[in-house]
Tab-separated table of C-alpha atoms in Angstrom:
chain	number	residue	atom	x	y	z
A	18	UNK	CA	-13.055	22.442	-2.294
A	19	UNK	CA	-9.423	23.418	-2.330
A	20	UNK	CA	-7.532	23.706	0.781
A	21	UNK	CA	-8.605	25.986	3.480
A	22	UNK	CA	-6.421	25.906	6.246
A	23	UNK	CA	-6.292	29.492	7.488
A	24	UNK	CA	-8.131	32.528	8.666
A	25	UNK	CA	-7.198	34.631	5.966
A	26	UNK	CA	-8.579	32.824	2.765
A	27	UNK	CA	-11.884	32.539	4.733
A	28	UNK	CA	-11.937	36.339	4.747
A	29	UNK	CA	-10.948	36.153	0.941
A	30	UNK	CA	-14.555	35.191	0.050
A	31	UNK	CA	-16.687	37.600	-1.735
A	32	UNK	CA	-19.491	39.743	0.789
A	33	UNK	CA	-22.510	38.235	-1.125
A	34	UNK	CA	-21.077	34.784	-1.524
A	35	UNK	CA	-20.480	34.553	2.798
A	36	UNK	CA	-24.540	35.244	2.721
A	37	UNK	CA	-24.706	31.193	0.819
A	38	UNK	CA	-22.243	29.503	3.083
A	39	UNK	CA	-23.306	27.495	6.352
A	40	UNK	CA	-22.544	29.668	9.255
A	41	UNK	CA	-19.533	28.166	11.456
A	42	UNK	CA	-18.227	26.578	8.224
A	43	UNK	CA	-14.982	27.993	6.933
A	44	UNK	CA	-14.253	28.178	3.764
A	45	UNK	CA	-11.352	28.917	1.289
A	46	UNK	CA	-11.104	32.146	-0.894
A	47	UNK	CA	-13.153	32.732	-3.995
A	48	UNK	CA	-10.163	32.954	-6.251
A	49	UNK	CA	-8.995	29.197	-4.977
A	50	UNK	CA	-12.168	27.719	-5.320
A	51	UNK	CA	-12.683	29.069	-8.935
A	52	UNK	CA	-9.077	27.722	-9.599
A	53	UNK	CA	-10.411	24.596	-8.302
A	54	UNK	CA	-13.249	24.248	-10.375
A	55	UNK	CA	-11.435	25.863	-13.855
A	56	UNK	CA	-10.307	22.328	-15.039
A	57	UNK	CA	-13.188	20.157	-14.172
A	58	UNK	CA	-15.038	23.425	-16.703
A	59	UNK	CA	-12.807	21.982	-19.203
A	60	UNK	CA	-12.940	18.552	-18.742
A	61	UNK	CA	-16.789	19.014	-18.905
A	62	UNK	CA	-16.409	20.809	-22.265
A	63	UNK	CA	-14.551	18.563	-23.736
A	64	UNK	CA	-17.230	15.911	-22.519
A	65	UNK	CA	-20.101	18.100	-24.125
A	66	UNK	CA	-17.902	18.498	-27.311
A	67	UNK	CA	-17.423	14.746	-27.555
A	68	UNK	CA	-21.021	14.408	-26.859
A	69	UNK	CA	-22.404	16.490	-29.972
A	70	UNK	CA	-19.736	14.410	-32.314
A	71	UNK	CA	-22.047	11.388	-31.077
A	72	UNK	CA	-25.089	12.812	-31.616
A	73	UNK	CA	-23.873	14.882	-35.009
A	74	UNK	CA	-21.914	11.810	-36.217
A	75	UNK	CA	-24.021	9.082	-34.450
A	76	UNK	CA	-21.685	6.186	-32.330
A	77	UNK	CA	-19.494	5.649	-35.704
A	78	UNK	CA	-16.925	8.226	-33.945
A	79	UNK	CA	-16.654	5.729	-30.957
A	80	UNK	CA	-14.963	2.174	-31.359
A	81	UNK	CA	-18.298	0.447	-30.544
A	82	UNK	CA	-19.478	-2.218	-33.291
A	83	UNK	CA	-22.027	-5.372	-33.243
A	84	UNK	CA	-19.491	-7.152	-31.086
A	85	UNK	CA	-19.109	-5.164	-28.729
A	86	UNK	CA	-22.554	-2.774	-28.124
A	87	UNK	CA	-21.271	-2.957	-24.630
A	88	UNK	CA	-18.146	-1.004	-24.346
A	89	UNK	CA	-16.682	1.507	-22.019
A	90	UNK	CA	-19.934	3.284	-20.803
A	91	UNK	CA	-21.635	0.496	-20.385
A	92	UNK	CA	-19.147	-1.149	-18.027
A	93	UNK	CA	-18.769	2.242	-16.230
A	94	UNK	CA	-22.290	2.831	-16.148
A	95	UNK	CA	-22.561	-0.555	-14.233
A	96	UNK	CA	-19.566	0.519	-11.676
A	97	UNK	CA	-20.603	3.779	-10.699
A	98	UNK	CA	-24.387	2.709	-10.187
A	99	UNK	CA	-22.974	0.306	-7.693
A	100	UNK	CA	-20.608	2.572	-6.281
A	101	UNK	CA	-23.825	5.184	-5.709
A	102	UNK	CA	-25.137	2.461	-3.790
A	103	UNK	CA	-24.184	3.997	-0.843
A	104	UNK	CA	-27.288	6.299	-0.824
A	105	UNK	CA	-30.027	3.505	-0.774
A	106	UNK	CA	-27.942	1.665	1.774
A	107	UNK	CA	-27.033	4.614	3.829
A	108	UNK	CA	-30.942	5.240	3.769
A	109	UNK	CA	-31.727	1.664	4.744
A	110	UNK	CA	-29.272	1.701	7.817
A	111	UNK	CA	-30.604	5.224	8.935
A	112	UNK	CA	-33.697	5.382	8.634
A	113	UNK	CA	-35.197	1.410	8.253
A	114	UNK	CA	-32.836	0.487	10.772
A	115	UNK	CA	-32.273	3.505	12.715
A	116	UNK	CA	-28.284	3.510	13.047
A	117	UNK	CA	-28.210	7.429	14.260
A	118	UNK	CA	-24.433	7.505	13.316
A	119	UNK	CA	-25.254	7.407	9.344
A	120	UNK	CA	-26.834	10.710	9.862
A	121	UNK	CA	-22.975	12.170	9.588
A	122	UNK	CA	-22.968	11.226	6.498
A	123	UNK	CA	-26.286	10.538	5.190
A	124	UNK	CA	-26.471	13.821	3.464
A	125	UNK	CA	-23.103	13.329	1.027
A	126	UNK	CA	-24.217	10.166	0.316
A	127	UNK	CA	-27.422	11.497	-1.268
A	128	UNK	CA	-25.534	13.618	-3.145
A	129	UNK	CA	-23.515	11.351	-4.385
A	130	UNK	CA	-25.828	8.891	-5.151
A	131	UNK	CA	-27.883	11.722	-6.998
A	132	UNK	CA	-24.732	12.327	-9.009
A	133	UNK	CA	-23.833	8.568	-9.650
A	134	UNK	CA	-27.593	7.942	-11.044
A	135	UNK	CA	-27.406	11.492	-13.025
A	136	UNK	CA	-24.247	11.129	-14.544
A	137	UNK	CA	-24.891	7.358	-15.438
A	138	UNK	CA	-28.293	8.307	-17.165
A	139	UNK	CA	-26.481	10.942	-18.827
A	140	UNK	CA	-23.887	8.467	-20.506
A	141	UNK	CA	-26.457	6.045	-21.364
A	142	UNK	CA	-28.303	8.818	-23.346
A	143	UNK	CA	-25.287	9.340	-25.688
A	144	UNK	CA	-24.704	5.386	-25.576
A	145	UNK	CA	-28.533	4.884	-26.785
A	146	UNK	CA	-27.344	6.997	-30.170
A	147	UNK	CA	-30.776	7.994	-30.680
A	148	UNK	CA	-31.641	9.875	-27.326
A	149	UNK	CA	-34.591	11.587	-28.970
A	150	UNK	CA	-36.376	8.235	-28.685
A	151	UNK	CA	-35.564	7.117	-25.343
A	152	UNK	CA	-38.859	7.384	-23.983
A	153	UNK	CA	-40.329	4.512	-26.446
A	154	UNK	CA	-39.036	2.170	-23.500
A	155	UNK	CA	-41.402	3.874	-21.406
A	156	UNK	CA	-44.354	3.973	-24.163
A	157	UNK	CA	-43.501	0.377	-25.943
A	158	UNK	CA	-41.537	-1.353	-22.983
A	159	UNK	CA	-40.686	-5.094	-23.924
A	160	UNK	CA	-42.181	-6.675	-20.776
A	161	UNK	CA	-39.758	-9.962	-21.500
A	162	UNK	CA	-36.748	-7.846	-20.909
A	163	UNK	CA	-34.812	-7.105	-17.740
A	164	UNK	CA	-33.461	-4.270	-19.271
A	165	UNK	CA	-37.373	-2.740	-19.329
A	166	UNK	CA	-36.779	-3.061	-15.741
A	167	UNK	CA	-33.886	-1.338	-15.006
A	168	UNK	CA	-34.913	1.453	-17.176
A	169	UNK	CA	-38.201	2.217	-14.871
A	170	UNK	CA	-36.349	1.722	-11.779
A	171	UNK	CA	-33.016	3.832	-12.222
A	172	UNK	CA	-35.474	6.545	-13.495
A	173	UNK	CA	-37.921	6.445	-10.541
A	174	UNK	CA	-34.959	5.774	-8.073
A	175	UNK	CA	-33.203	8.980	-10.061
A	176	UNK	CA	-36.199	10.738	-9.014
A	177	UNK	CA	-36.070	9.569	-5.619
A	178	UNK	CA	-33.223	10.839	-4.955
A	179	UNK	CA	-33.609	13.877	-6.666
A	180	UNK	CA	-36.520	14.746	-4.325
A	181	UNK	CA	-33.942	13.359	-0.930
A	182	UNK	CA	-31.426	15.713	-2.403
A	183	UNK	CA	-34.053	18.959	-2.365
A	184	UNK	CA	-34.263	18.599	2.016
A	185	UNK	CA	-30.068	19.596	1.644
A	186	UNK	CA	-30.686	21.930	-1.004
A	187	UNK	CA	-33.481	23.852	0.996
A	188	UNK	CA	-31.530	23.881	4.500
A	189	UNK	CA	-28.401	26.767	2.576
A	190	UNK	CA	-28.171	29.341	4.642
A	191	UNK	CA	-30.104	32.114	2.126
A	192	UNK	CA	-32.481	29.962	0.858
A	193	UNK	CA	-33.949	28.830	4.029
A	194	UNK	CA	-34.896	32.875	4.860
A	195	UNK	CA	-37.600	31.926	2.198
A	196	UNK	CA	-40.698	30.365	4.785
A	197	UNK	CA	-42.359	29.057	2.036
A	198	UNK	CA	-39.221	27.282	1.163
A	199	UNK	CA	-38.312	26.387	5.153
A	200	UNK	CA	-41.465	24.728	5.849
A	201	UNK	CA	-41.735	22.640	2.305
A	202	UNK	CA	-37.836	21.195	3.472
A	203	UNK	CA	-39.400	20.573	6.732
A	204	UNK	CA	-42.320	18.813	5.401
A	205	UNK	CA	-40.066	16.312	3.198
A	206	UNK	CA	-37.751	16.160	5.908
A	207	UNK	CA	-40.665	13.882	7.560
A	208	UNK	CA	-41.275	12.238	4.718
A	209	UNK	CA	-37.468	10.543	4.057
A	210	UNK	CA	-38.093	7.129	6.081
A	211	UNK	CA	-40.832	6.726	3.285
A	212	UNK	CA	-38.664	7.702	0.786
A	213	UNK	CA	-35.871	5.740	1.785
A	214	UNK	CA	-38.261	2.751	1.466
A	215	UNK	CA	-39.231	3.358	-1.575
A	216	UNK	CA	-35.433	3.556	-2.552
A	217	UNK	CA	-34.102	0.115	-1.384
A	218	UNK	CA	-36.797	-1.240	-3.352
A	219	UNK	CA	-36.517	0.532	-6.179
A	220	UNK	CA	-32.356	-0.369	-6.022
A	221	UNK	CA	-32.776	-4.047	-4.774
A	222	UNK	CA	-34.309	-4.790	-7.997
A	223	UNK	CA	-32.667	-2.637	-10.427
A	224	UNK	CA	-29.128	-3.687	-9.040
A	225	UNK	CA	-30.010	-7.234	-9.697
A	226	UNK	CA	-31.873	-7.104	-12.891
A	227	UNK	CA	-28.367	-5.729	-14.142
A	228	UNK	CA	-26.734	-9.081	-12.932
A	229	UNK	CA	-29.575	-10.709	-14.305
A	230	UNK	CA	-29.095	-9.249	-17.732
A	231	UNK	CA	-26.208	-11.088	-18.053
A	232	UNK	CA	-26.752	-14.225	-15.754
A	233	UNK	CA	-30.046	-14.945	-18.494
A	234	UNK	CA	-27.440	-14.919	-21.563
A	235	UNK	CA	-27.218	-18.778	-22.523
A	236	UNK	CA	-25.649	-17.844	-25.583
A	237	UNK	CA	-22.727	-16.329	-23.404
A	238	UNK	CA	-21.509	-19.575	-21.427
A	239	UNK	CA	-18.786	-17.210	-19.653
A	240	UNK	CA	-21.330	-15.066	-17.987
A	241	UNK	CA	-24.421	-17.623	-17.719
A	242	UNK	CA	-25.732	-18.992	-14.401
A	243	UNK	CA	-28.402	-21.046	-13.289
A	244	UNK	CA	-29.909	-19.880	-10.347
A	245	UNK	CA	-34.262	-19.790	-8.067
A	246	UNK	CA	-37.404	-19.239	-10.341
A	247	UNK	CA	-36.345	-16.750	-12.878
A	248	UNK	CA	-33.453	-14.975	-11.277
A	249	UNK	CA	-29.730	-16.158	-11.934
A	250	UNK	CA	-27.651	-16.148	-9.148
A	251	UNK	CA	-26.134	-12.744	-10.910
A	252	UNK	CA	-29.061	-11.298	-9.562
A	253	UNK	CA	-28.110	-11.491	-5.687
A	254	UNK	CA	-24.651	-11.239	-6.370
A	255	UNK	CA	-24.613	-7.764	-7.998
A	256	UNK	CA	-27.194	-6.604	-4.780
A	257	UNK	CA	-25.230	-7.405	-2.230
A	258	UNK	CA	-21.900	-6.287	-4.278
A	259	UNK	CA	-23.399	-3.044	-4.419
A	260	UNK	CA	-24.579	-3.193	-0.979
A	261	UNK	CA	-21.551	-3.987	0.262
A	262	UNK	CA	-18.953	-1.382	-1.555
A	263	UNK	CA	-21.771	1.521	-0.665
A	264	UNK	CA	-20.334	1.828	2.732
A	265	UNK	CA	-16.742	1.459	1.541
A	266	UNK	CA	-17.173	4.559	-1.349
A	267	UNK	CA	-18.564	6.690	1.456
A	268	UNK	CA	-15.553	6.164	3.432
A	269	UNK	CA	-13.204	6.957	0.536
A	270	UNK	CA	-14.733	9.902	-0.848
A	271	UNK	CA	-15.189	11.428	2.989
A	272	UNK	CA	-11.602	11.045	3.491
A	273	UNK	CA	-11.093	12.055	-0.161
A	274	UNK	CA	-12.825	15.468	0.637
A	275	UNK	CA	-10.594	15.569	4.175
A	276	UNK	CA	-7.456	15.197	2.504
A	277	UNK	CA	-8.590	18.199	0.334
A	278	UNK	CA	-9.609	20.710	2.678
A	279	UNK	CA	-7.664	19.971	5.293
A	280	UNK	CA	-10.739	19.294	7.409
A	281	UNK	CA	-11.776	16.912	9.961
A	282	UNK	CA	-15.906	16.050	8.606
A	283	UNK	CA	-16.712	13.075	10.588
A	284	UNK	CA	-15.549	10.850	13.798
A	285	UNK	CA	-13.429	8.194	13.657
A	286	UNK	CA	-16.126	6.056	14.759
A	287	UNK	CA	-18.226	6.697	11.926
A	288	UNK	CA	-15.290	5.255	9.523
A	289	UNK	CA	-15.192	2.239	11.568
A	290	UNK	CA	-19.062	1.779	11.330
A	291	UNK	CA	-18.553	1.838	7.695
A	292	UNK	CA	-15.424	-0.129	7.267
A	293	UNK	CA	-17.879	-3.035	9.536
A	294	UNK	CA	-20.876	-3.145	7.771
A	295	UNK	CA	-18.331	-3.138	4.709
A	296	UNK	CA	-16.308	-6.246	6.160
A	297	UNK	CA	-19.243	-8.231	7.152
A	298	UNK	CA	-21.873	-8.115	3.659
A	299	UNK	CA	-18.447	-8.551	1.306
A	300	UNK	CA	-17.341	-11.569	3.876
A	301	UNK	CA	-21.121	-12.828	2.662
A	302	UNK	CA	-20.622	-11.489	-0.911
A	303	UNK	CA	-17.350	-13.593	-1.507
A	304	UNK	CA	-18.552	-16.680	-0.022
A	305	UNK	CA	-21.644	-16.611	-1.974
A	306	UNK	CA	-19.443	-15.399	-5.261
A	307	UNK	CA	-16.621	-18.186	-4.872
A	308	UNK	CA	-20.003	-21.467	-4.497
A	309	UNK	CA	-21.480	-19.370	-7.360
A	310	UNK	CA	-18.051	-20.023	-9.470
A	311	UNK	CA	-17.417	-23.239	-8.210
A	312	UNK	CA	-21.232	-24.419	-9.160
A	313	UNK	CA	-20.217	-22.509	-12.736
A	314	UNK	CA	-16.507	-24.248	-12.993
A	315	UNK	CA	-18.458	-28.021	-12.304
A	316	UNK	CA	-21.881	-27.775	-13.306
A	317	UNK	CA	-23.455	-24.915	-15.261
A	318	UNK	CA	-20.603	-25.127	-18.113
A	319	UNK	CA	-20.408	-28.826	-18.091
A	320	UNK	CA	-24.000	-29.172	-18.990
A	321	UNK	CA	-23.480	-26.169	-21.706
A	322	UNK	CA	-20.681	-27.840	-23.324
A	323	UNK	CA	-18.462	-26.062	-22.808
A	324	UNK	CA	-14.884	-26.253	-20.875
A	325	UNK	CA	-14.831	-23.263	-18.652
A	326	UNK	CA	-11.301	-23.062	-17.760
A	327	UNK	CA	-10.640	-22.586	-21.879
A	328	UNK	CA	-12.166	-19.090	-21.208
A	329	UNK	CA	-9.186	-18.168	-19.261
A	330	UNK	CA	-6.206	-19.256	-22.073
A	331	UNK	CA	-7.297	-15.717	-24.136
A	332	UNK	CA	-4.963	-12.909	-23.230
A	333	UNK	CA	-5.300	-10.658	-20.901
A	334	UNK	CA	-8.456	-12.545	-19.356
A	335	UNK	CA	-6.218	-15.024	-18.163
A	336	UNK	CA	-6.514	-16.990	-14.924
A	337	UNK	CA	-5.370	-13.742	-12.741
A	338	UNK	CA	-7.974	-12.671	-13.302
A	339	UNK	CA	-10.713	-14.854	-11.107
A	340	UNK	CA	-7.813	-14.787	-8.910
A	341	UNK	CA	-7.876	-11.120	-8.407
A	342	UNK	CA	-11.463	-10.714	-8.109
A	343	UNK	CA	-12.262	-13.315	-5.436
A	344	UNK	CA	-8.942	-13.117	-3.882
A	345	UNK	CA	-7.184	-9.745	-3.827
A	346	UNK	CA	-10.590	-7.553	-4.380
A	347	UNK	CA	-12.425	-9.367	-2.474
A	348	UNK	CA	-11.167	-11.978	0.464
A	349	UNK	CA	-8.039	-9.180	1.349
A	350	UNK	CA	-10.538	-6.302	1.852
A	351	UNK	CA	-12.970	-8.330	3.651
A	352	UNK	CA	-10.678	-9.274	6.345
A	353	UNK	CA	-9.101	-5.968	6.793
A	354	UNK	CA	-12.259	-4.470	7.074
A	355	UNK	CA	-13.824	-7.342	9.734
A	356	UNK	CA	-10.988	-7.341	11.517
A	357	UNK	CA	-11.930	-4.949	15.083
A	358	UNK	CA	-7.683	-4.724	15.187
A	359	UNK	CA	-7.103	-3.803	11.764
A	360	UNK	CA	-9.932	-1.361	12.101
A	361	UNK	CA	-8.027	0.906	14.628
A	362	UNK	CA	-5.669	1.713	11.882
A	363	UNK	CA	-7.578	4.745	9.357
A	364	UNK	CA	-4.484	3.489	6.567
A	365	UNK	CA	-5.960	-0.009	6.736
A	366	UNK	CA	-9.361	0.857	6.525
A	367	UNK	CA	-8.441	3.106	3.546
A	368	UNK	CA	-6.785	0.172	1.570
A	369	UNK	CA	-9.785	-1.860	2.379
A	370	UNK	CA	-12.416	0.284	1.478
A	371	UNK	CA	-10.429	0.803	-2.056
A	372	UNK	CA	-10.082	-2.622	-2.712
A	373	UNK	CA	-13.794	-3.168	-1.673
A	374	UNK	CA	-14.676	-0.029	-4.438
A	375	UNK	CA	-11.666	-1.695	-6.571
A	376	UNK	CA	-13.362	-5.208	-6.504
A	377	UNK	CA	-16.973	-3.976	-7.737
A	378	UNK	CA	-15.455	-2.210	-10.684
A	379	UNK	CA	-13.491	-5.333	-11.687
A	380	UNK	CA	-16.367	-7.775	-11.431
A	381	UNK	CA	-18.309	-5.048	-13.705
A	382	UNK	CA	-15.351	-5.285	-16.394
A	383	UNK	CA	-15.276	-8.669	-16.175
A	384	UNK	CA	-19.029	-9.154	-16.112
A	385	UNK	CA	-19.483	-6.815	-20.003
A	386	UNK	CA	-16.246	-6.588	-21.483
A	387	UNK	CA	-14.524	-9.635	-20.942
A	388	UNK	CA	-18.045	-11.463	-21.480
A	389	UNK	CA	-18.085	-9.966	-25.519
A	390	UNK	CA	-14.578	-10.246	-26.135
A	391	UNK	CA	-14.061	-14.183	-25.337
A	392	UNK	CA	-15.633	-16.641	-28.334
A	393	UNK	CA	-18.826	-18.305	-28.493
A	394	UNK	CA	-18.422	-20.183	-31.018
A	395	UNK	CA	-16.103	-23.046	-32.404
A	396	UNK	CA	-15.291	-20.282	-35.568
A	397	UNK	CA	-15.127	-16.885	-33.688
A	398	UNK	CA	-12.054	-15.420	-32.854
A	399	UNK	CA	-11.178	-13.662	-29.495
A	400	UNK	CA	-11.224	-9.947	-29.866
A	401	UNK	CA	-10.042	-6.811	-27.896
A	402	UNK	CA	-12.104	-3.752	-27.635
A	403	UNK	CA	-9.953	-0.629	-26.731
A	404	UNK	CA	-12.268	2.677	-26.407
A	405	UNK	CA	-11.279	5.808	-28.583
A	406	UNK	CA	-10.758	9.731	-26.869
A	407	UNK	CA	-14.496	10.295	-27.555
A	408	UNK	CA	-15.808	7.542	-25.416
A	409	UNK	CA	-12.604	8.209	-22.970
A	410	UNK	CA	-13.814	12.507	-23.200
A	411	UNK	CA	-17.720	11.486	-22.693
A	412	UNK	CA	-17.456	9.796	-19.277
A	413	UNK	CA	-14.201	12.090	-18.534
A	414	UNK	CA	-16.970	14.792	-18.535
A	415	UNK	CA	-19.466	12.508	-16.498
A	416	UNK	CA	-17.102	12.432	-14.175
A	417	UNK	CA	-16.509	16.406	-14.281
A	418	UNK	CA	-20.194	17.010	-13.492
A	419	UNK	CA	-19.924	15.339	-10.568
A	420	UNK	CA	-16.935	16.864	-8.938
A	421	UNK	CA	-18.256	20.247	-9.927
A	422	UNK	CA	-22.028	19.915	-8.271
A	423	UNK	CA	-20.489	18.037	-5.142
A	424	UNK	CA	-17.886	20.814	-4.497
A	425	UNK	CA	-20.574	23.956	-5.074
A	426	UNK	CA	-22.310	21.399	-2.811
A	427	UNK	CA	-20.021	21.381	-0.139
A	428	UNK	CA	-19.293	24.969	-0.083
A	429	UNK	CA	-22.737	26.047	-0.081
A	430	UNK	CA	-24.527	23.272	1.577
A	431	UNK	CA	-24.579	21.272	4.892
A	432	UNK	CA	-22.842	17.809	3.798
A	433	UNK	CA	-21.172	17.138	7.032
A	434	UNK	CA	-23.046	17.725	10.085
A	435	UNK	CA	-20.601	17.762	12.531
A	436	UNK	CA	-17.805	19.205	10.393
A	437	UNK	CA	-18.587	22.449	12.627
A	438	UNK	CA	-17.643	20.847	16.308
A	439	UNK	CA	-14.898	18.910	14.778
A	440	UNK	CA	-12.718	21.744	14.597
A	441	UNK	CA	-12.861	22.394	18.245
A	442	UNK	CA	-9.524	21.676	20.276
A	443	UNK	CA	-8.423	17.975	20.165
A	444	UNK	CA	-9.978	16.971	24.010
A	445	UNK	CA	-13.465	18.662	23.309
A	446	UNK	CA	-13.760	16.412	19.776
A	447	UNK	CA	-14.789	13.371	21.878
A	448	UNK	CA	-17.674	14.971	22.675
A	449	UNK	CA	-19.492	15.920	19.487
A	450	UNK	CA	-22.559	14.530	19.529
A	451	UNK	CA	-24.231	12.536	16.435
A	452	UNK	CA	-26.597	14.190	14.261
């Protein structure tokens, strides 16, 4: 993924690695891209050294106690599988709804969807502490828990998308000499609709069952909300969060990837799409968030017995903070993404889509962390959690993974459709045609 901006790196690239990459694609020089990928190697062994001290040591070498089971992966965990959103949604518009312009981007969104969902599972294996016996939730699942839920749905939508990502894999340039292997891709290919059905309902109701998991807490008045039958409003409010930043984390990790290369992937109008369908479900989202705290601040406390606003005196969970959630990550981004005007500017839509991707996190930190550090009772004490290097290293190598398989992903594989045409002369760009 470094820069590639000229004819001689492209000719830089070993003879049997040209063979792998896309025809028509440029790419830069072996020796860059292994400079490139040298630290993310390290950052991923220090994340598989950090891992072993778990799993040698157990999850006494983090700063996780009885307090605060939920830490740093856990919050993380939450963000990114909203962040990888994206795919399911991207899915939904393309092929449920048929929006032919997602197809520019439909493929990196897989991928990083696949990587989201991988890389979360990962961190939740060394957060378990005794990954050996993960699969009792499977064998002795606690039907009364939402958390039973979420388990069977990540893992099935993980293996959705596992089985969306093998259509991209199949289609590099060598591997699809293989028939065998040309006419399975082509055989899934017309399968993906069904897939992506089976996705958005696999996500719909793992994406709210982790709202729920907290909106069902009544012995943590902070996160507790009443809500239709036996979902809390939590439930739809961490769907159509998620739903709503997908769009936005495309967009930022497409123009991420640009800014890299040096490479014009997809149309203007695609971004625009995005930044749209962005502006209108977060315009929804906020509404629906600031009733859901009013209803909280007047009702669902008051009849708890508890005074809500006392939640905000503890330091640093002060009042800024429902002010920057609802306000600045969520009512600013939401207007400069609905705004048609504001839209014509690609800076604008970049702060937007940020703050949308910005906003999710936030409600995530506030949702597990601030939620276990602020008192239940009369005689506990406020307390501040601050993860140590290993948890820090752990997800620092999560995060590794993922730059590492989506860069050997875009070299080798066919992310960006119309990355080709784009690199024609400026007056024949207008006319690249969506697929």
């Amino acid at each position: 993924m470094a820069s590639t901006m000229t004819k001689p790196a492209a000719i830089a690239i070993a003879a049997p690695e040209k063979k792998w990459i896309v025809r028509g694609h440029e790419r830069c020089s072996t020796g860059k891209f292994m400079a490139w990928m040298t630290p993310w190697i390290g950052l991923l062994g220090l994340g598989l050294y950090a891992t072993y001290l778990c799993f040698r040591y157990g999850l006494g070498e983090t700063h996780l106690d009885n307090r605060f089971g939920f830490g740093l992966w856990i919050f993380l965990d939450l963000a990114v599988i909203a962040l990888g959103a994206g795919a399911f949604f991207s899915g939904f518009l393309l092929y449920i709804l048929k929006w032919k312009e997602i197809k520019a981007v439909i493929n990196s969104a897989v991928v990083l969807g696949f990587l989201c969902y991988s890389g979360a599972v990962a961190v939740l294996a060394v957060d378990v502490g005794q990954p050996l016996r993960a699969w009792f939730t499977f064998w002795h699942p606690n039907t009364h828990s939402m958390l039973t839920e979420v388990t069977f749905c990540i893992t099935c939508y993980l293996i959705v998308l596992s089985i969306e990502y093998l259509p991209i894999l199949l289609k590099n340039r060598k591997l699809k000499q293989i028939p065998s292997f040309l006419v399975f891709e082509w055989e899934l290919h017309k399968l993906m609709p069904v897939f992506a059905g089976i996705g958005v309902f696999l996500s719909f109701f793992h994406q709210g069952s982790l709202g729920g998991l907290f909106g069902v807490m009544r012995g943590r008045p902070f996160a507790f909300r009443e809500g239709f039958s036996i979902w809390p409003t939590t439930f739809f409010l961490f769907v159509l969060s998620a739903a709503a930043v997908g769009p936005s984390f495309i967009i930022l990790t497409t123009k991420l990837v640009e800014k890299i290369t040096g490479k014009r992937l997809v149309k203007e109008d695609i971004y625009k799409t995005l930044a749209k369908t962005t502006g209108v479900l977060l315009t929804v989202y906020v509404a629906l968030k600031s009733l859901d705290t009013l209803l909280w601040l007047n009702s669902t406390s008051v009849r708890a017995g508890v005074a809500p606003w006392e939640f905000y005196e503890f330091r640093p969970f002060g009042h800024a903070t429902l002010f920057t959630e609802i306000v600045i990550f969520g009512m600013v981004p939401a207007l400069l993404l609905l705004s048609r005007r504001l839209r014509e500017r690609p800076g604008l839509i970049t702060l937007g889509a940020g703050l949308a991707c910005m906003g999710v996190v936030f409600n995530r930190f506030v949702m597990t962390i601030q939620t276990l550090a602020l008192p239940t009772l009369s005689f506990d004490e406020f307390m501040l959690y601050l993860p140590n290097w290993v948890e820090y290293a752990v997800f620092g190598g999560v995060i590794a993974y993922a730059v590492i398989v989506y860069s050997l992903s875009y070299r080798y594989l066919n992310l960006f459709p119309q990355e080709a045409d784009l690199q024609l002369a400026p007056k024949e760009v207008n006319n690249v045609p969506v697929r």
